[in-house]
PDB file of C-alpha atoms and ligand atoms in Angstrom:
ATOM      1  CA  MET A   1       0.733 -18.664  -2.386  1.00  0.00           C
ATOM      2  CA  THR A   2       4.069 -17.680  -0.878  1.00  0.00           C
ATOM      3  CA  ILE A   3       5.643 -14.551  -2.204  1.00  0.00           C
ATOM      4  CA  ARG A   4       8.587 -13.305  -0.255  1.00  0.00           C
ATOM      5  CA  PHE A   5       9.443  -9.663   0.056  1.00  0.00           C
ATOM      6  CA  SER A   6      11.347  -8.680  -3.087  1.00  0.00           C
ATOM      7  CA  SER A   7      14.105  -6.138  -2.736  1.00  0.00           C
ATOM      8  CA  SER A   8      14.941  -3.809  -5.617  1.00  0.00           C
ATOM      9  CA  THR A   9      18.226  -2.870  -3.956  1.00  0.00           C
ATOM     10  CA  ARG A  10      19.376  -6.496  -3.816  1.00  0.00           C
ATOM     11  CA  GLU A  11      18.112  -7.799  -7.133  1.00  0.00           C
ATOM     12  CA  VAL A  12      16.790  -6.135 -10.262  1.00  0.00           C
ATOM     13  CA  PRO A  13      13.191  -7.134 -10.886  1.00  0.00           C
ATOM     14  CA  VAL A  14      11.891  -7.572 -14.421  1.00  0.00           C
ATOM     15  CA  PRO A  15       9.009  -5.087 -14.654  1.00  0.00           C
ATOM     16  CA  ALA A  16       5.738  -6.392 -16.059  1.00  0.00           C
ATOM     17  CA  GLU A  17       3.311  -4.479 -18.300  1.00  0.00           C
ATOM     18  CA  VAL A  18       0.783  -4.383 -15.509  1.00  0.00           C
ATOM     19  CA  PRO A  19       2.161  -3.425 -12.091  1.00  0.00           C
ATOM     20  CA  ARG A  20       2.080  -6.383  -9.719  1.00  0.00           C
ATOM     21  CA  HIS A  21       1.671  -4.184  -6.682  1.00  0.00           C
ATOM     22  CA  VAL A  22      -0.134  -0.837  -6.573  1.00  0.00           C
ATOM     23  CA  ALA A  23      -0.034   1.259  -3.384  1.00  0.00           C
ATOM     24  CA  ILE A  24      -2.450   4.176  -3.039  1.00  0.00           C
ATOM     25  CA  ILE A  25      -2.709   7.172  -0.727  1.00  0.00           C
ATOM     26  CA  LEU A  26      -6.360   8.011  -1.144  1.00  0.00           C
ATOM     27  CA  ASP A  27      -6.544  11.714  -0.473  1.00  0.00           C
ATOM     28  CA  GLY A  28      -9.010  14.503  -1.122  1.00  0.00           C
ATOM     29  CA  ASN A  29     -12.210  13.208   0.484  1.00  0.00           C
ATOM     30  CA  GLY A  30     -12.631  16.334   2.612  1.00  0.00           C
ATOM     31  CA  ARG A  31     -12.087  18.711  -0.309  1.00  0.00           C
ATOM     32  CA  TRP A  32     -14.484  16.725  -2.483  1.00  0.00           C
ATOM     33  CA  ALA A  33     -17.191  17.238   0.145  1.00  0.00           C
ATOM     34  CA  LYS A  34     -16.309  20.874   0.748  1.00  0.00           C
ATOM     35  CA  ARG A  35     -16.722  21.676  -2.948  1.00  0.00           C
ATOM     36  CA  ARG A  36     -20.266  20.345  -2.703  1.00  0.00           C
ATOM     37  CA  PHE A  37     -21.029  22.171   0.552  1.00  0.00           C
ATOM     38  CA  LEU A  38     -21.314  18.791   2.277  1.00  0.00           C
ATOM     39  CA  PRO A  39     -19.794  17.656   5.572  1.00  0.00           C
ATOM     40  CA  ARG A  40     -16.356  16.031   5.276  1.00  0.00           C
ATOM     41  CA  PHE A  41     -17.874  12.702   6.158  1.00  0.00           C
ATOM     42  CA  ALA A  42     -19.843  12.670   2.881  1.00  0.00           C
ATOM     43  CA  GLY A  43     -16.471  12.651   1.127  1.00  0.00           C
ATOM     44  CA  HIS A  44     -15.273   9.702   3.180  1.00  0.00           C
ATOM     45  CA  ARG A  45     -18.468   7.793   2.397  1.00  0.00           C
ATOM     46  CA  GLN A  46     -18.064   8.453  -1.315  1.00  0.00           C
ATOM     47  CA  GLY A  47     -14.424   7.429  -0.897  1.00  0.00           C
ATOM     48  CA  VAL A  48     -15.544   3.947   0.151  1.00  0.00           C
ATOM     49  CA  GLU A  49     -17.426   3.670  -3.174  1.00  0.00           C
ATOM     50  CA  SER A  50     -14.256   4.610  -5.064  1.00  0.00           C
ATOM     51  CA  LEU A  51     -12.381   2.007  -3.094  1.00  0.00           C
ATOM     52  CA  ARG A  52     -14.930  -0.669  -3.936  1.00  0.00           C
ATOM     53  CA  SER A  53     -14.697   0.062  -7.650  1.00  0.00           C
ATOM     54  CA  THR A  54     -10.889   0.349  -7.582  1.00  0.00           C
ATOM     55  CA  ILE A  55     -10.604  -3.070  -5.926  1.00  0.00           C
ATOM     56  CA  GLN A  56     -12.783  -4.577  -8.641  1.00  0.00           C
ATOM     57  CA  ALA A  57     -10.817  -2.791 -11.360  1.00  0.00           C
ATOM     58  CA  CYS A  58      -7.552  -4.171  -9.939  1.00  0.00           C
ATOM     59  CA  VAL A  59      -8.984  -7.699  -9.979  1.00  0.00           C
ATOM     60  CA  GLU A  60     -10.028  -7.246 -13.617  1.00  0.00           C
ATOM     61  CA  ARG A  61      -6.594  -5.908 -14.569  1.00  0.00           C
ATOM     62  CA  LYS A  62      -4.869  -8.839 -12.823  1.00  0.00           C
ATOM     63  CA  ILE A  63      -3.020  -6.653 -10.364  1.00  0.00           C
ATOM     64  CA  GLU A  64      -1.857  -9.027  -7.633  1.00  0.00           C
ATOM     65  CA  PHE A  65      -1.443  -6.643  -4.678  1.00  0.00           C
ATOM     66  CA  LEU A  66      -3.351  -3.483  -3.833  1.00  0.00           C
ATOM     67  CA  THR A  67      -2.333  -1.547  -0.728  1.00  0.00           C
ATOM     68  CA  ILE A  68      -4.461   1.313   0.519  1.00  0.00           C
ATOM     69  CA  PHE A  69      -3.543   3.963   3.077  1.00  0.00           C
ATOM     70  CA  ALA A  70      -6.830   4.413   4.920  1.00  0.00           C
ATOM     71  CA  PHE A  71      -5.777   6.006   8.212  1.00  0.00           C
ATOM     72  CA  SER A  72      -2.315   7.189   9.184  1.00  0.00           C
ATOM     73  CA  SER A  73      -0.715   7.257  12.608  1.00  0.00           C
ATOM     74  CA  GLU A  74      -0.893  11.062  12.288  1.00  0.00           C
ATOM     75  CA  ASN A  75      -4.630  11.108  11.473  1.00  0.00           C
ATOM     76  CA  TRP A  76      -5.370  10.883  15.234  1.00  0.00           C
ATOM     77  CA  ARG A  77      -4.670  14.612  15.206  1.00  0.00           C
ATOM     78  CA  ARG A  78      -8.020  15.168  13.440  1.00  0.00           C
ATOM     79  CA  PRO A  79     -11.120  16.374  15.295  1.00  0.00           C
ATOM     80  CA  PRO A  80     -12.556  13.597  17.497  1.00  0.00           C
ATOM     81  CA  GLU A  81     -15.911  13.663  15.654  1.00  0.00           C
ATOM     82  CA  GLU A  82     -14.210  12.920  12.339  1.00  0.00           C
ATOM     83  CA  ILE A  83     -12.195  10.096  13.907  1.00  0.00           C
ATOM     84  CA  THR A  84     -15.359   8.560  15.367  1.00  0.00           C
ATOM     85  CA  LEU A  85     -17.084   8.675  11.990  1.00  0.00           C
ATOM     86  CA  LEU A  86     -14.059   7.199  10.210  1.00  0.00           C
ATOM     87  CA  ARG A  87     -13.949   4.391  12.741  1.00  0.00           C
ATOM     88  CA  GLN A  88     -17.652   3.671  12.151  1.00  0.00           C
ATOM     89  CA  LEU A  89     -17.118   3.669   8.412  1.00  0.00           C
ATOM     90  CA  PHE A  90     -14.228   1.202   8.757  1.00  0.00           C
ATOM     91  CA  LEU A  91     -16.402  -1.007  10.940  1.00  0.00           C
ATOM     92  CA  SER A  92     -19.400  -0.997   8.609  1.00  0.00           C
ATOM     93  CA  ALA A  93     -17.193  -1.569   5.548  1.00  0.00           C
ATOM     94  CA  LEU A  94     -15.672  -4.617   7.251  1.00  0.00           C
ATOM     95  CA  GLU A  95     -19.135  -5.891   8.209  1.00  0.00           C
ATOM     96  CA  SER A  96     -20.571  -5.533   4.744  1.00  0.00           C
ATOM     97  CA  GLU A  97     -17.577  -6.309   2.503  1.00  0.00           C
ATOM     98  CA  VAL A  98     -15.548  -9.151   3.972  1.00  0.00           C
ATOM     99  CA  GLU A  99     -17.728 -11.996   2.745  1.00  0.00           C
ATOM    100  CA  LYS A 100     -18.161 -10.403  -0.674  1.00  0.00           C
ATOM    101  CA  MET A 101     -14.389 -10.111  -0.913  1.00  0.00           C
ATOM    102  CA  HIS A 102     -14.027 -13.756  -0.020  1.00  0.00           C
ATOM    103  CA  ARG A 103     -16.496 -14.801  -2.741  1.00  0.00           C
ATOM    104  CA  ASN A 104     -14.471 -12.699  -5.149  1.00  0.00           C
ATOM    105  CA  GLY A 105     -11.204 -14.514  -4.310  1.00  0.00           C
ATOM    106  CA  ILE A 106      -9.647 -11.540  -2.510  1.00  0.00           C
ATOM    107  CA  ARG A 107      -7.234 -12.023   0.374  1.00  0.00           C
ATOM    108  CA  LEU A 108      -7.510  -9.363   3.074  1.00  0.00           C
ATOM    109  CA  LYS A 109      -4.531  -8.133   5.075  1.00  0.00           C
ATOM    110  CA  ILE A 110      -4.263  -5.227   7.493  1.00  0.00           C
ATOM    111  CA  ILE A 111      -1.091  -3.394   8.484  1.00  0.00           C
ATOM    112  CA  GLY A 112      -0.849  -0.959  11.386  1.00  0.00           C
ATOM    113  CA  ASP A 113      -1.608  -1.029  15.073  1.00  0.00           C
ATOM    114  CA  LEU A 114      -5.317  -1.845  15.390  1.00  0.00           C
ATOM    115  CA  GLN A 115      -5.415  -1.650  19.183  1.00  0.00           C
ATOM    116  CA  PRO A 116      -6.842   1.901  19.418  1.00  0.00           C
ATOM    117  CA  PHE A 117      -9.749   0.979  17.087  1.00  0.00           C
ATOM    118  CA  GLY A 118     -11.228  -1.303  19.738  1.00  0.00           C
ATOM    119  CA  SER A 119     -12.206  -4.946  20.062  1.00  0.00           C
ATOM    120  CA  ARG A 120     -15.045  -5.097  17.516  1.00  0.00           C
ATOM    121  CA  ILE A 121     -12.802  -3.953  14.663  1.00  0.00           C
ATOM    122  CA  ILE A 122      -9.989  -6.233  15.837  1.00  0.00           C
ATOM    123  CA  GLU A 123     -12.403  -9.185  15.860  1.00  0.00           C
ATOM    124  CA  LEU A 124     -13.781  -8.398  12.394  1.00  0.00           C
ATOM    125  CA  VAL A 125     -10.295  -8.010  10.989  1.00  0.00           C
ATOM    126  CA  ARG A 126      -9.185 -11.312  12.495  1.00  0.00           C
ATOM    127  CA  TYR A 127     -12.250 -13.005  11.010  1.00  0.00           C
ATOM    128  CA  GLY A 128     -11.727 -11.431   7.579  1.00  0.00           C
ATOM    129  CA  VAL A 129      -8.026 -12.208   7.445  1.00  0.00           C
ATOM    130  CA  GLU A 130      -8.557 -15.835   8.478  1.00  0.00           C
ATOM    131  CA  LEU A 131     -11.515 -16.323   6.154  1.00  0.00           C
ATOM    132  CA  THR A 132      -9.642 -15.064   3.115  1.00  0.00           C
ATOM    133  CA  VAL A 133      -6.180 -16.477   3.869  1.00  0.00           C
ATOM    134  CA  GLY A 134      -6.329 -19.033   1.042  1.00  0.00           C
ATOM    135  CA  ASN A 135      -7.397 -16.562  -1.668  1.00  0.00           C
ATOM    136  CA  SER A 136      -4.949 -15.549  -4.343  1.00  0.00           C
ATOM    137  CA  ARG A 137      -6.721 -13.387  -6.909  1.00  0.00           C
ATOM    138  CA  LEU A 138      -5.795 -10.071  -5.305  1.00  0.00           C
ATOM    139  CA  THR A 139      -4.194  -9.346  -1.946  1.00  0.00           C
ATOM    140  CA  LEU A 140      -5.828  -6.229  -0.566  1.00  0.00           C
ATOM    141  CA  THR A 141      -3.891  -4.616   2.261  1.00  0.00           C
ATOM    142  CA  ILE A 142      -5.496  -1.852   4.274  1.00  0.00           C
ATOM    143  CA  ALA A 143      -3.080   0.345   6.209  1.00  0.00           C
ATOM    144  CA  ALA A 144      -4.938   1.552   9.301  1.00  0.00           C
ATOM    145  CA  ASN A 145      -3.236   3.454  12.090  1.00  0.00           C
ATOM    146  CA  TYR A 146      -0.144   2.767  10.026  1.00  0.00           C
ATOM    147  CA  GLY A 147       3.047   4.785   9.888  1.00  0.00           C
ATOM    148  CA  GLY A 148       6.192   3.961   7.931  1.00  0.00           C
ATOM    149  CA  ARG A 149       8.391   4.949  10.891  1.00  0.00           C
ATOM    150  CA  TRP A 150       6.342   2.829  13.273  1.00  0.00           C
ATOM    151  CA  ASP A 151       6.814  -0.123  10.919  1.00  0.00           C
ATOM    152  CA  LEU A 152      10.569   0.359  10.660  1.00  0.00           C
ATOM    153  CA  LEU A 153      10.923   0.768  14.407  1.00  0.00           C
ATOM    154  CA  GLN A 154       8.991  -2.356  15.264  1.00  0.00           C
ATOM    155  CA  ALA A 155      11.092  -4.262  12.708  1.00  0.00           C
ATOM    156  CA  PHE A 156      14.358  -2.795  14.091  1.00  0.00           C
ATOM    157  CA  ASN A 157      13.361  -3.783  17.599  1.00  0.00           C
ATOM    158  CA  ARG A 158      12.659  -7.365  16.576  1.00  0.00           C
ATOM    159  CA  VAL A 159      15.883  -7.643  14.620  1.00  0.00           C
ATOM    160  CA  HIS A 160      17.726  -6.178  17.561  1.00  0.00           C
ATOM    161  CA  ALA A 161      16.203  -8.808  19.847  1.00  0.00           C
ATOM    162  CA  ASP A 162      17.191 -11.578  17.380  1.00  0.00           C
ATOM    163  CA  HIS A 163      20.759 -10.294  17.042  1.00  0.00           C
ATOM    164  CA  ALA A 164      21.441  -9.179  20.600  1.00  0.00           C
ATOM    165  CA  GLN A 165      23.138 -12.471  21.418  1.00  0.00           C
ATOM    166  CA  SER A 166      24.883 -13.246  18.138  1.00  0.00           C
ATOM    167  CA  GLY A 167      26.417  -9.801  17.570  1.00  0.00           C
ATOM    168  CA  LYS A 168      26.095 -10.414  13.781  1.00  0.00           C
ATOM    169  CA  THR A 169      25.712  -7.500  11.351  1.00  0.00           C
ATOM    170  CA  ILE A 170      22.094  -6.806  10.407  1.00  0.00           C
ATOM    171  CA  THR A 171      21.295  -7.179   6.704  1.00  0.00           C
ATOM    172  CA  GLU A 172      18.416  -5.807   4.608  1.00  0.00           C
ATOM    173  CA  ALA A 173      16.912  -9.277   4.509  1.00  0.00           C
ATOM    174  CA  ASP A 174      16.971  -9.538   8.314  1.00  0.00           C
ATOM    175  CA  LEU A 175      14.970  -6.332   8.568  1.00  0.00           C
ATOM    176  CA  GLU A 176      12.544  -7.077   5.730  1.00  0.00           C
ATOM    177  CA  LYS A 177      11.536 -10.296   7.418  1.00  0.00           C
ATOM    178  CA  HIS A 178       9.961  -8.207  10.181  1.00  0.00           C
ATOM    179  CA  LEU A 179       8.322  -5.458   8.110  1.00  0.00           C
ATOM    180  CA  SER A 180       4.518  -5.517   8.139  1.00  0.00           C
ATOM    181  CA  MET A 181       4.347  -6.259   4.410  1.00  0.00           C
ATOM    182  CA  ASN A 182       6.903  -9.080   4.387  1.00  0.00           C
ATOM    183  CA  TYR A 183       4.430 -11.130   2.328  1.00  0.00           C
ATOM    184  CA  ALA A 184       4.420  -8.832  -0.704  1.00  0.00           C
ATOM    185  CA  PRO A 185       6.746  -7.652  -3.440  1.00  0.00           C
ATOM    186  CA  GLU A 186       7.692  -3.972  -3.246  1.00  0.00           C
ATOM    187  CA  PRO A 187       5.088  -1.671  -4.815  1.00  0.00           C
ATOM    188  CA  ASP A 188       5.691  -1.047  -8.523  1.00  0.00           C
ATOM    189  CA  LEU A 189       3.313   1.883  -8.726  1.00  0.00           C
ATOM    190  CA  PHE A 190       2.406   4.399  -6.028  1.00  0.00           C
ATOM    191  CA  ILE A 191      -0.609   6.638  -6.621  1.00  0.00           C
ATOM    192  CA  ARG A 192      -1.549   9.662  -4.562  1.00  0.00           C
ATOM    193  CA  THR A 193      -4.778  11.417  -5.376  1.00  0.00           C
ATOM    194  CA  GLY A 194      -5.751  14.916  -4.234  1.00  0.00           C
ATOM    195  CA  GLY A 195      -2.788  16.853  -5.637  1.00  0.00           C
ATOM    196  CA  GLU A 196      -0.319  16.676  -2.726  1.00  0.00           C
ATOM    197  CA  GLN A 197       3.126  15.371  -3.619  1.00  0.00           C
ATOM    198  CA  ARG A 198       4.282  13.717  -0.441  1.00  0.00           C
ATOM    199  CA  ILE A 199       4.585  10.277   1.121  1.00  0.00           C
ATOM    200  CA  SER A 200       2.989  11.237   4.478  1.00  0.00           C
ATOM    201  CA  ASN A 201       4.797   8.477   6.385  1.00  0.00           C
ATOM    202  CA  PHE A 202       3.463   5.627   4.197  1.00  0.00           C
ATOM    203  CA  LEU A 203       5.673   2.644   3.213  1.00  0.00           C
ATOM    204  CA  LEU A 204       9.038   4.290   3.798  1.00  0.00           C
ATOM    205  CA  TRP A 205      11.221   1.237   3.228  1.00  0.00           C
ATOM    206  CA  SER A 206       9.517  -0.509   0.355  1.00  0.00           C
ATOM    207  CA  LEU A 207       8.857   2.580  -1.797  1.00  0.00           C
ATOM    208  CA  ALA A 208      12.626   2.804  -2.421  1.00  0.00           C
ATOM    209  CA  TYR A 209      12.300   2.125  -6.196  1.00  0.00           C
ATOM    210  CA  THR A 210       8.564   2.530  -6.729  1.00  0.00           C
ATOM    211  CA  GLU A 211       7.295   4.748  -9.555  1.00  0.00           C
ATOM    212  CA  LEU A 212       5.494   7.705  -7.944  1.00  0.00           C
ATOM    213  CA  TYR A 213       2.343   9.018  -9.627  1.00  0.00           C
ATOM    214  CA  PHE A 214       0.511  12.091  -8.361  1.00  0.00           C
ATOM    215  CA  THR A 215      -2.858  13.214  -9.651  1.00  0.00           C
ATOM    216  CA  GLU A 216      -5.076  16.192  -8.901  1.00  0.00           C
ATOM    217  CA  THR A 217      -8.142  13.925  -9.047  1.00  0.00           C
ATOM    218  CA  LEU A 218      -9.798  13.773  -5.633  1.00  0.00           C
ATOM    219  CA  TRP A 219     -10.216  10.248  -4.300  1.00  0.00           C
ATOM    220  CA  PRO A 220     -14.048  10.155  -4.519  1.00  0.00           C
ATOM    221  CA  ASP A 221     -13.711  10.994  -8.236  1.00  0.00           C
ATOM    222  CA  PHE A 222     -11.065   8.317  -8.857  1.00  0.00           C
ATOM    223  CA  ASP A 223     -12.583   5.857 -11.336  1.00  0.00           C
ATOM    224  CA  ASN A 224     -11.404   3.135 -13.733  1.00  0.00           C
ATOM    225  CA  LYS A 225     -10.357   5.736 -16.280  1.00  0.00           C
ATOM    226  CA  ALA A 226      -8.165   7.427 -13.685  1.00  0.00           C
ATOM    227  CA  LEU A 227      -6.641   4.074 -12.727  1.00  0.00           C
ATOM    228  CA  ASP A 228      -5.939   3.275 -16.372  1.00  0.00           C
ATOM    229  CA  ALA A 229      -4.283   6.679 -16.811  1.00  0.00           C
ATOM    230  CA  ALA A 230      -1.957   5.862 -13.904  1.00  0.00           C
ATOM    231  CA  ILE A 231      -1.150   2.434 -15.367  1.00  0.00           C
ATOM    232  CA  ALA A 232      -0.525   3.953 -18.816  1.00  0.00           C
ATOM    233  CA  TRP A 233       1.869   6.471 -17.201  1.00  0.00           C
ATOM    234  CA  TYR A 234       3.585   3.596 -15.385  1.00  0.00           C
ATOM    235  CA  ARG A 235       4.122   1.713 -18.646  1.00  0.00           C
ATOM    236  CA  GLU A 236       6.006   4.696 -20.032  1.00  0.00           C
ATOM    237  CA  ARG A 237       8.533   4.698 -17.206  1.00  0.00           C
ATOM    238  CA  GLU A 238      11.977   3.333 -17.793  1.00  0.00           C
ATOM    239  CA  ARG A 239      12.699   1.385 -14.643  1.00  0.00           C
ATOM    240  CA  ARG A 240      16.479   1.457 -14.532  1.00  0.00           C
ATOM    241  CA  PHE A 241      17.149   0.402 -10.925  1.00  0.00           C
ATOM    242  CA  GLY A 242      20.517   2.098 -11.024  1.00  0.00           C
ATOM    243  CA  ARG A 243      21.514   0.986 -14.533  1.00  0.00           C
ATOM    244  CA  THR A 244      21.879   3.129 -17.646  1.00  0.00           C
ATOM    245  CA  SER A 245      19.313   3.425 -20.404  1.00  0.00           C
ATOM    246  CA  GLU A 246      21.647   1.613 -22.818  1.00  0.00           C
ATOM    247  CA  GLN A 247      21.756  -1.428 -20.596  1.00  0.00           C
ATOM    248  CA  LEU A 248      18.009  -1.732 -21.000  1.00  0.00           C
ATOM    249  CA  SER A 249      18.015  -1.931 -24.801  1.00  0.00           C
ATOM    250  CA  PRO A 250      16.537  -5.200 -26.088  1.00  0.00           C
ATOM    251  CA  ALA A 251      19.914  -6.213 -27.546  1.00  0.00           C
ATOM    252  CA  SER A 252      21.749  -5.860 -24.269  1.00  0.00           C
ATOM    253  CA  SER A 253      22.669  -9.057 -22.500  1.00  0.00           C
ATOM    254  CA  GLU A 254      22.339  -7.132 -19.251  1.00  0.00           C
ATOM    255  CA  ARG A 255      18.576  -6.972 -19.713  1.00  0.00           C
ATOM    256  CA  GLN A 256      18.299 -10.183 -17.760  1.00  0.00           C
ATOM    257  CA  PRO A 257      17.696 -10.076 -14.014  1.00  0.00           C
ATOM    258  CA  ILE A 258      20.939  -9.118 -12.324  1.00  0.00           C
ATOM    259  CA  ALA A 259      21.868 -10.448  -8.930  1.00  0.00           C
ATOM    260  CA  LEU A 260      23.816  -7.836  -7.003  1.00  0.00           C
ATOM    261  CA  PRO A 261      26.857  -8.842  -4.952  1.00  0.00           C
ATOM    262  CA  PRO A 262      25.977 -10.055  -1.473  1.00  0.00           C
ATOM    263  CA  GLU A 263      25.386  -7.244   1.003  1.00  0.00           C
ATOM    264  CA  SER A 264      28.469  -8.334   2.933  1.00  0.00           C
ATOM    265  CA  ASP A 265      30.603  -7.424  -0.125  1.00  0.00           C
ATOM    266  CA  ARG A 266      28.995  -4.002  -0.393  1.00  0.00           C
ATOM    267  CA  GLY A 267      29.958  -2.739   3.005  1.00  0.00           C
ATOM    268  CA  ALA A 268      26.516  -3.514   4.449  1.00  0.00           C
TER     269      ALA A 268
HETATM  270  C1  IPE B   1      -8.239  11.166   2.810  1.00  0.00           C
HETATM  271  O1  IPE B   1      -8.977  12.304   2.577  1.00  0.00           O
HETATM  272  C2  IPE B   1      -8.896  10.235   3.780  1.00  0.00           C
HETATM  273  C3  IPE B   1      -8.219  10.102   5.078  1.00  0.00           C
HETATM  274  C4  IPE B   1      -7.082  10.630   5.422  1.00  0.00           C
HETATM  275  C5  IPE B   1      -8.893   9.281   6.052  1.00  0.00           C
HETATM  276  P1  IPE B   1      -8.810  13.590   3.489  1.00  0.00           P
HETATM  277  O2  IPE B   1      -9.767  13.494   4.623  1.00  0.00           O
HETATM  278  O3  IPE B   1      -7.396  13.789   3.879  1.00  0.00           O
HETATM  279  O4  IPE B   1      -9.264  14.724   2.506  1.00  0.00           O
HETATM  280  P2  IPE B   1      -8.650  16.187   2.353  1.00  0.00           P
HETATM  281  O5  IPE B   1      -7.175  16.037   2.137  1.00  0.00           O
HETATM  282  O6  IPE B   1      -8.957  16.922   3.627  1.00  0.00           O
HETATM  283  O7  IPE B   1      -9.349  16.755   1.172  1.00  0.00           O
HETATM  284  C1  IPE B   2      -2.540  10.659   4.229  1.00  0.00           C
HETATM  285  O1  IPE B   2      -3.578  11.584   4.049  1.00  0.00           O
HETATM  286  C2  IPE B   2      -3.005   9.502   4.993  1.00  0.00           C
HETATM  287  C3  IPE B   2      -4.146   8.774   4.433  1.00  0.00           C
HETATM  288  C4  IPE B   2      -4.649   8.891   3.242  1.00  0.00           C
HETATM  289  C5  IPE B   2      -4.707   7.809   5.297  1.00  0.00           C
HETATM  290  P1  IPE B   2      -3.609  12.954   4.829  1.00  0.00           P
HETATM  291  O2  IPE B   2      -4.566  13.810   4.115  1.00  0.00           O
HETATM  292  O3  IPE B   2      -3.820  12.754   6.265  1.00  0.00           O
HETATM  293  O4  IPE B   2      -2.100  13.456   4.593  1.00  0.00           O
HETATM  294  P2  IPE B   2      -1.356  14.805   4.997  1.00  0.00           P
HETATM  295  O5  IPE B   2      -1.269  14.834   6.480  1.00  0.00           O
HETATM  296  O6  IPE B   2      -2.154  15.936   4.453  1.00  0.00           O
HETATM  297  O7  IPE B   2      -0.027  14.688   4.348  1.00  0.00           O
HETATM  298 MG1   MG B   3      -5.838  14.815   3.085  1.00  0.00          MG
END
């Protein structure tokens, strides 16, 4: 399965009833635990259960890509004990889930700099990614030690290296080739649980035209009903991609996919 990065600023996608790509900031584990007078870690553990059921629900709903923000480049600022426990949870989830995912036709991808997590996690990730490379039911991407700015910078640096000699102008496509998620279409639907309304340095480039859904539900309470509510909200959106409402009416000939002029003609 080859799906190249799709760019909503270069071409207008035709939105489907079910989002092809859902990206989630799972937030609220700590508060979920606090409300129950439990240690924060209990919330993270329950969060893994929510993740397991959300993955299954996405498979059942024929969502093709699910991207999960599990640990941000800023989460290193947390207390060392919490980081150690999160690392252990990541490790044990990889140990217990990878083969089940494979049997379920799920392809695993990881974005972010895994180096600080240590060799065992790096090994398990390599194994899981290689094992599942041929699967096409759902591509599950886990963002771990990921930051949107980190991603853009590493892509800029590679493009810069490519172009240093030629002196050619850099286009969107040149950059997208080097983004960590160059294998996926842009997210259609972004979900953040836990009530905060911010991006927290997630997929800064590819969220350009994504529909943003925020819910008060804490991640450990996020179930199939909550996912369906987000999808129902998504279906109500009018995805105009810069056009007017009138252009979207069924009678309009402009409803068809529109190719924008080449970037070179738009002052890029
Ligand atoms: C999200 O839950 C999980 C991670 C960032 C790893 P939080 O741990 O941020 O939970 P709250 O926001 O403190 O409730
Ligand atoms: C965002 O959650 C990152 C992840 C879910 C991994 P945080 O809870 O760390 O976000 P901020 O820092 O409060 O915005
Ligand atoms: Mg949080």
